[in-house]
Amino acid sequence: MSKDLTDLKVQKEVLIEGNPTFETITDNVSRVVEKKPGKIWYILFTISGSLTLMLFGILAFLFWEGTGIWGLNNPVGWGWAIVNFVWWVGIGHAGTLISAILFLLRQRWRTSINRFAEAMTIFAVICALLFPAIHVGRIWVIYWVFPIPNQMGMWPNFRSPLLWDTFAVSTYFTCSLLFWYVGLIPDLATLRDRATDKIKKIMYGIFSLGWRGGNKQWKHYELAYLVLAGISTPLVLSVHSIVSTDFATSLIPGWHTTIFPPYFVAGAIFSGFAMVMTLSLIARKAFDLEHVFTPKVLERMNIIMLLTGTMVGYAYSMEFFIAWYSGSEVERFAFINRAFGPYAWAYWIMISCNVISPQLFWFKKLRNSIPVMFIVSIVINIGMWFERFVIVVTLSRDYLPSSWDYYSPTIFDIGIYIGSFGLFFTLFLLFLRYLPMVAMSEVKGVLPEADPHHGGGH
Amino acid sequence: MAKKMNVIIAEFESSGSLLHAAEKMNAEGYKNYDCHSPFPIHGMDQAMGLKRSPLGYIIGFMGASGMLGMIALTYYTNIYGYPMVVSGKPLFSWQAFVPVIFAITILMSAFGAFFGMLALNKLPRLFHPLFFSQNFGKFSDGGFFVSVESDDPKYDEEKVKSFLSSIGGKNVEVVKD
């Protein structure tokens, strides 16, 4: 009964604008992949490809020389590598939220952005996984983090949050990839059936696995999709909670707090939505997909950013309150030092980007303005990077004043971070070039004529 | 190699007419037929008289074995493989192992869902007689088709063709393997 009611509500709302038919949806989405990309694509691909090559170059030097090329010093043993790791993995969370949680809640407006957001998740997690891997220093023994029987007779320490991270993030990556691929199968079949040249036909043919769209296949497919959505849902909460335990289980003042897991998850969704927003605003402009990424979808994403941004702001103030309320001197010092110490500049960048800027979305006019949301979405991601930076550089003033030091990155830290953008955008551009960026079969499924009872069929 | 199989396909206008066609095919007693559409159609399983997908059991089994396997691994490594006392806690302090056990449970369930779905759908199957049809490719765009395979117990080329036309099928076509 209640399901019927939600269906009714959805019917009233126009999810995809411009009254498209199934054929126009196929056309609009597929032609992006089928035609030769414009000059812009080649320019962007050259830039991001060169940055990726730069990344590989720096990584080679890093493996040769060791992590001494970074700006790490004695109190700050975790530098940009961890900041970037947490930042990238956080960005990934919006994709899973959109594809899994909103799917289970039957928020059908998600269909236009889910493919896109899931791709972003996968590429962001690839960038994220890079950083802990290179941070181990001796990458050639990275297999020690996996429980593989070895000649030393040693096993990994399953009590360590860093090991939880390995398991959580690699599971997250695998599940996201499978989920994404399952969603892609029917659309790859569409591209296969439309392909005119032989190589494309063979490649899309192989990757669509021989999909025939029969209901006997849809039956298993739909259940698999539902279950993958279901099991990805706890991952949205668990992965970043586990990432936060990297900090929270230590005894560092400013890190050792129970608020970390929920606060990290809210921050992850916040920054992830900002990234989806940035990318989809570019894509809808570049590929004329304004009727698919409708203003309504964008507005809802802004509301989610307002919500999670405010939650993050609440967490910042609660941290301060608890630092005072706990009566712990070192805890109090850690927080006063954050706001007024040598890194106060980073702290106030964080506050103004993360807490103040999303408040603009209280105004209907501003949250419907494309330039405003574009700028705010970028500002938010800058702010979220600084949030993790502020947390990590708390290390610079620990219990013992004699060991205090100021941390600053070297050119290699910066190069690897910029290079990870190169990797991300290279993958993203390849995705836009070769795969349908909107889930066609799902979008067709939410059109009014997809309903078998549409138009008085019964 | 599997023996040659012919398929008869007929095109329908909309998801609604495909649903009706499915009901009639089911009532007529066909078994090896399928209804192809660009997206899953609500209510089609009932119309075709299909049972629930058994995929849930596969996923449940895979998830449970992932969980038990990981409990066994953490137990073995902490009790026998590399026992290490940390802060005087018991060797098998299971609370600390929950995150990894949880992660592997999820991972194995995901594998169950993905590979189970492919196995039940008999995919990947890159070749199928349906792909010989020029018209059938529309199923992934906006076309709706019923296909009847020649291993159906009621298969009779002429009868199936006329039945498909009688229930509103257009462009009836016999696809030979």
PDB file of C-alpha atoms in Angstrom, chain A residues 3 7 22-24 26-27 147 152-160 163-164 167-168 170-171 174-175 178 181-182 185-186 189-194 205-225 227-228 231-232 234-235 238 242 440-442 444-445 449-453 457-458, chain B residues 15-16 19-20 23 31-42 44-45 48 50-56 59 70 73-74 76-78 81-82 84 86 90-93 96-97 99-100 102-104 106-107 109-111 113-115 117-118 120-121 123-126 128 130-131 136-137 139-144 149:
ATOM      1  CA  LYS A   3       4.653   1.502  -2.016  1.00  0.00           C
ATOM      2  CA  ASP A   7       4.792   5.428  -6.815  1.00  0.00           C
ATOM      3  CA  PHE A  22      13.177   5.915 -25.151  1.00  0.00           C
ATOM      4  CA  GLU A  23      14.889   6.562 -28.452  1.00  0.00           C
ATOM      5  CA  THR A  24      15.867  10.139 -27.673  1.00  0.00           C
ATOM      6  CA  THR A  26      19.445   6.435 -26.115  1.00  0.00           C
ATOM      7  CA  ASP A  27      20.461   8.950 -28.734  1.00  0.00           C
ATOM      8  CA  PRO A 147      46.972 -12.236   5.470  1.00  0.00           C
ATOM      9  CA  MET A 152      58.654 -15.037   8.221  1.00  0.00           C
ATOM     10  CA  GLY A 153      55.794 -16.912   9.857  1.00  0.00           C
ATOM     11  CA  MET A 154      54.109 -13.564  10.533  1.00  0.00           C
ATOM     12  CA  TRP A 155      50.493 -12.535  10.279  1.00  0.00           C
ATOM     13  CA  PRO A 156      49.015  -9.054  10.111  1.00  0.00           C
ATOM     14  CA  ASN A 157      47.756  -7.508  13.323  1.00  0.00           C
ATOM     15  CA  PHE A 158      43.986  -7.534  12.971  1.00  0.00           C
ATOM     16  CA  ARG A 159      43.673  -5.165  15.919  1.00  0.00           C
ATOM     17  CA  SER A 160      45.269  -2.340  14.006  1.00  0.00           C
ATOM     18  CA  LEU A 163      44.790  -2.939   8.752  1.00  0.00           C
ATOM     19  CA  TRP A 164      41.040  -2.354   9.091  1.00  0.00           C
ATOM     20  CA  PHE A 167      40.206  -4.324   4.335  1.00  0.00           C
ATOM     21  CA  ALA A 168      37.560  -1.623   4.426  1.00  0.00           C
ATOM     22  CA  SER A 170      39.707  -2.479  -0.748  1.00  0.00           C
ATOM     23  CA  THR A 171      36.290  -4.012  -0.078  1.00  0.00           C
ATOM     24  CA  THR A 174      35.644  -3.897  -5.177  1.00  0.00           C
ATOM     25  CA  CYS A 175      31.979  -3.495  -4.255  1.00  0.00           C
ATOM     26  CA  LEU A 178      30.971  -4.503  -9.210  1.00  0.00           C
ATOM     27  CA  TYR A 181      29.667  -2.678 -13.745  1.00  0.00           C
ATOM     28  CA  VAL A 182      26.351  -4.399 -13.103  1.00  0.00           C
ATOM     29  CA  ILE A 185      25.807  -4.095 -18.563  1.00  0.00           C
ATOM     30  CA  PRO A 186      22.471  -3.124 -20.200  1.00  0.00           C
ATOM     31  CA  ALA A 189      24.509  -3.746 -24.731  1.00  0.00           C
ATOM     32  CA  THR A 190      22.902  -0.608 -26.132  1.00  0.00           C
ATOM     33  CA  LEU A 191      26.252   0.643 -27.368  1.00  0.00           C
ATOM     34  CA  ARG A 192      26.987  -2.793 -28.805  1.00  0.00           C
ATOM     35  CA  ASP A 193      23.721  -2.819 -30.723  1.00  0.00           C
ATOM     36  CA  ARG A 194      24.341   0.667 -32.056  1.00  0.00           C
ATOM     37  CA  GLY A 205      30.096  -7.025 -27.163  1.00  0.00           C
ATOM     38  CA  ILE A 206      32.641  -8.559 -24.823  1.00  0.00           C
ATOM     39  CA  PHE A 207      31.958  -6.184 -21.964  1.00  0.00           C
ATOM     40  CA  SER A 208      28.184  -6.408 -22.259  1.00  0.00           C
ATOM     41  CA  LEU A 209      28.621 -10.169 -21.761  1.00  0.00           C
ATOM     42  CA  GLY A 210      25.916 -11.022 -24.289  1.00  0.00           C
ATOM     43  CA  TRP A 211      23.127  -9.184 -22.509  1.00  0.00           C
ATOM     44  CA  ARG A 212      19.752  -9.801 -24.176  1.00  0.00           C
ATOM     45  CA  GLY A 213      17.428  -7.895 -21.872  1.00  0.00           C
ATOM     46  CA  GLY A 214      15.023 -10.781 -21.449  1.00  0.00           C
ATOM     47  CA  ASN A 215      12.847 -10.653 -18.387  1.00  0.00           C
ATOM     48  CA  LYS A 216      14.357 -13.950 -17.225  1.00  0.00           C
ATOM     49  CA  GLN A 217      17.639 -12.063 -17.073  1.00  0.00           C
ATOM     50  CA  TRP A 218      16.171  -8.873 -15.623  1.00  0.00           C
ATOM     51  CA  LYS A 219      14.709 -10.907 -12.792  1.00  0.00           C
ATOM     52  CA  HIS A 220      18.115 -11.976 -11.468  1.00  0.00           C
ATOM     53  CA  TYR A 221      19.666  -8.703 -12.499  1.00  0.00           C
ATOM     54  CA  GLU A 222      17.263  -6.596 -10.497  1.00  0.00           C
ATOM     55  CA  LEU A 223      17.756  -8.684  -7.395  1.00  0.00           C
ATOM     56  CA  ALA A 224      21.536  -8.553  -7.770  1.00  0.00           C
ATOM     57  CA  TYR A 225      21.352  -4.784  -8.150  1.00  0.00           C
ATOM     58  CA  VAL A 227      21.375  -6.590  -2.985  1.00  0.00           C
ATOM     59  CA  LEU A 228      24.491  -4.758  -4.131  1.00  0.00           C
ATOM     60  CA  ILE A 231      25.305  -4.211   1.014  1.00  0.00           C
ATOM     61  CA  SER A 232      26.906  -0.999  -0.199  1.00  0.00           C
ATOM     62  CA  PRO A 234      26.518   0.066   5.359  1.00  0.00           C
ATOM     63  CA  LEU A 235      29.772   0.707   3.515  1.00  0.00           C
ATOM     64  CA  SER A 238      31.544   1.907   7.801  1.00  0.00           C
ATOM     65  CA  ILE A 242      37.057   2.953   9.946  1.00  0.00           C
ATOM     66  CA  MET A 440      20.131   4.860 -19.954  1.00  0.00           C
ATOM     67  CA  SER A 441      18.175   1.795 -18.961  1.00  0.00           C
ATOM     68  CA  GLU A 442      17.404   3.293 -15.579  1.00  0.00           C
ATOM     69  CA  LYS A 444      14.095   4.867 -19.470  1.00  0.00           C
ATOM     70  CA  GLY A 445      12.613   2.991 -16.548  1.00  0.00           C
ATOM     71  CA  GLU A 449       5.671   5.402 -20.809  1.00  0.00           C
ATOM     72  CA  ALA A 450       7.835   2.801 -19.121  1.00  0.00           C
ATOM     73  CA  ASP A 451       4.946   2.058 -16.814  1.00  0.00           C
ATOM     74  CA  PRO A 452       2.959  -0.800 -18.376  1.00  0.00           C
ATOM     75  CA  HIS A 453      -0.265   0.849 -17.187  1.00  0.00           C
ATOM     76  CA  GLY A 457      -3.163   0.058 -21.394  1.00  0.00           C
ATOM     77  CA  HIS A 458      -5.386  -1.583 -18.809  1.00  0.00           C
TER      78      HIS A 458
ATOM     79  CA  SER B  15       5.717  -2.100 -22.216  1.00  0.00           C
ATOM     80  CA  GLY B  16       1.981  -2.474 -21.642  1.00  0.00           C
ATOM     81  CA  LEU B  19       3.012  -7.329 -20.480  1.00  0.00           C
ATOM     82  CA  HIS B  20      -0.269  -8.496 -22.013  1.00  0.00           C
ATOM     83  CA  GLU B  23       0.243 -13.041 -19.847  1.00  0.00           C
ATOM     84  CA  LYS B  31       7.922 -22.291 -21.318  1.00  0.00           C
ATOM     85  CA  ASN B  32      11.082 -21.302 -23.180  1.00  0.00           C
ATOM     86  CA  TYR B  33      10.064 -17.840 -24.157  1.00  0.00           C
ATOM     87  CA  ASP B  34      11.267 -14.502 -22.920  1.00  0.00           C
ATOM     88  CA  CYS B  35      10.181 -10.888 -23.013  1.00  0.00           C
ATOM     89  CA  HIS B  36      12.935  -8.475 -23.956  1.00  0.00           C
ATOM     90  CA  SER B  37      12.791  -4.843 -22.975  1.00  0.00           C
ATOM     91  CA  PRO B  38      15.228  -1.962 -22.532  1.00  0.00           C
ATOM     92  CA  PHE B  39      14.468  -1.823 -18.821  1.00  0.00           C
ATOM     93  CA  PRO B  40      12.842  -4.165 -16.319  1.00  0.00           C
ATOM     94  CA  ILE B  41       9.061  -3.928 -16.470  1.00  0.00           C
ATOM     95  CA  HIS B  42       7.081  -3.786 -13.291  1.00  0.00           C
ATOM     96  CA  MET B  44       6.459  -8.863 -15.675  1.00  0.00           C
ATOM     97  CA  ASP B  45       7.521 -11.695 -13.381  1.00  0.00           C
ATOM     98  CA  MET B  48       5.243 -14.626 -17.144  1.00  0.00           C
ATOM     99  CA  LEU B  50       8.202 -16.733 -12.982  1.00  0.00           C
ATOM    100  CA  LYS B  51       9.308 -17.824  -9.558  1.00  0.00           C
ATOM    101  CA  ARG B  52      11.403 -15.621  -7.316  1.00  0.00           C
ATOM    102  CA  SER B  53      15.079 -15.510  -8.157  1.00  0.00           C
ATOM    103  CA  PRO B  54      17.119 -17.899  -6.004  1.00  0.00           C
ATOM    104  CA  LEU B  55      19.992 -15.418  -6.034  1.00  0.00           C
ATOM    105  CA  GLY B  56      19.313 -14.423  -2.427  1.00  0.00           C
ATOM    106  CA  ILE B  59      24.392 -14.312  -1.684  1.00  0.00           C
ATOM    107  CA  MET B  70      37.268 -14.482   8.472  1.00  0.00           C
ATOM    108  CA  LEU B  73      41.313 -16.685  10.082  1.00  0.00           C
ATOM    109  CA  THR B  74      41.446 -14.132  12.892  1.00  0.00           C
ATOM    110  CA  TYR B  76      43.788 -19.036  13.908  1.00  0.00           C
ATOM    111  CA  THR B  77      46.283 -16.227  13.448  1.00  0.00           C
ATOM    112  CA  ASN B  78      45.777 -14.811  16.931  1.00  0.00           C
ATOM    113  CA  GLY B  81      49.690 -18.397  13.957  1.00  0.00           C
ATOM    114  CA  TYR B  82      51.192 -15.365  15.659  1.00  0.00           C
ATOM    115  CA  MET B  84      50.616 -11.514  20.581  1.00  0.00           C
ATOM    116  CA  VAL B  86      48.409  -6.408  23.513  1.00  0.00           C
ATOM    117  CA  PRO B  90      42.747 -11.874  25.615  1.00  0.00           C
ATOM    118  CA  LEU B  91      44.365 -13.318  22.507  1.00  0.00           C
ATOM    119  CA  PHE B  92      41.060 -13.653  20.725  1.00  0.00           C
ATOM    120  CA  SER B  93      39.739 -10.184  21.486  1.00  0.00           C
ATOM    121  CA  ALA B  96      38.767  -5.611  17.470  1.00  0.00           C
ATOM    122  CA  PHE B  97      38.268  -8.057  14.605  1.00  0.00           C
ATOM    123  CA  PRO B  99      35.731  -4.429  11.166  1.00  0.00           C
ATOM    124  CA  VAL B 100      37.685  -6.948   9.084  1.00  0.00           C
ATOM    125  CA  PHE B 102      32.416  -7.227   8.456  1.00  0.00           C
ATOM    126  CA  ALA B 103      34.408  -6.107   5.435  1.00  0.00           C
ATOM    127  CA  ILE B 104      34.973  -9.633   4.174  1.00  0.00           C
ATOM    128  CA  ILE B 106      30.335  -7.660   2.518  1.00  0.00           C
ATOM    129  CA  LEU B 107      32.997  -8.474  -0.039  1.00  0.00           C
ATOM    130  CA  SER B 109      28.267 -11.150  -0.578  1.00  0.00           C
ATOM    131  CA  ALA B 110      29.117  -8.758  -3.390  1.00  0.00           C
ATOM    132  CA  PHE B 111      30.955 -11.509  -5.237  1.00  0.00           C
ATOM    133  CA  ALA B 113      25.596 -11.169  -6.070  1.00  0.00           C
ATOM    134  CA  PHE B 114      27.733 -10.470  -9.113  1.00  0.00           C
ATOM    135  CA  PHE B 115      28.904 -13.942 -10.079  1.00  0.00           C
ATOM    136  CA  MET B 117      23.688 -13.212 -11.174  1.00  0.00           C
ATOM    137  CA  LEU B 118      25.922 -14.014 -14.127  1.00  0.00           C
ATOM    138  CA  LEU B 120      21.918 -17.728 -13.193  1.00  0.00           C
ATOM    139  CA  ASN B 121      21.664 -15.695 -16.377  1.00  0.00           C
ATOM    140  CA  LEU B 123      26.335 -15.013 -18.892  1.00  0.00           C
ATOM    141  CA  PRO B 124      28.783 -14.237 -20.325  1.00  0.00           C
ATOM    142  CA  ARG B 125      27.362 -15.727 -23.477  1.00  0.00           C
ATOM    143  CA  LEU B 126      28.733 -13.696 -26.300  1.00  0.00           C
ATOM    144  CA  HIS B 128      23.191 -16.174 -29.213  1.00  0.00           C
ATOM    145  CA  LEU B 130      19.016 -13.661 -31.380  1.00  0.00           C
ATOM    146  CA  PHE B 131      21.981 -11.555 -32.414  1.00  0.00           C
ATOM    147  CA  PHE B 136      16.343  -7.446 -32.403  1.00  0.00           C
ATOM    148  CA  GLY B 137      19.028  -4.862 -31.608  1.00  0.00           C
ATOM    149  CA  PHE B 139      15.556  -4.151 -27.580  1.00  0.00           C
ATOM    150  CA  SER B 140      18.345  -2.128 -26.004  1.00  0.00           C
ATOM    151  CA  ASP B 141      16.976   1.122 -27.408  1.00  0.00           C
ATOM    152  CA  GLY B 142      13.204   1.304 -27.178  1.00  0.00           C
ATOM    153  CA  GLY B 143      11.954  -1.992 -28.591  1.00  0.00           C
ATOM    154  CA  PHE B 144       9.899  -4.670 -26.903  1.00  0.00           C
ATOM    155  CA  GLU B 149      13.145 -20.741 -28.507  1.00  0.00           C
TER     156      GLU B 149
END
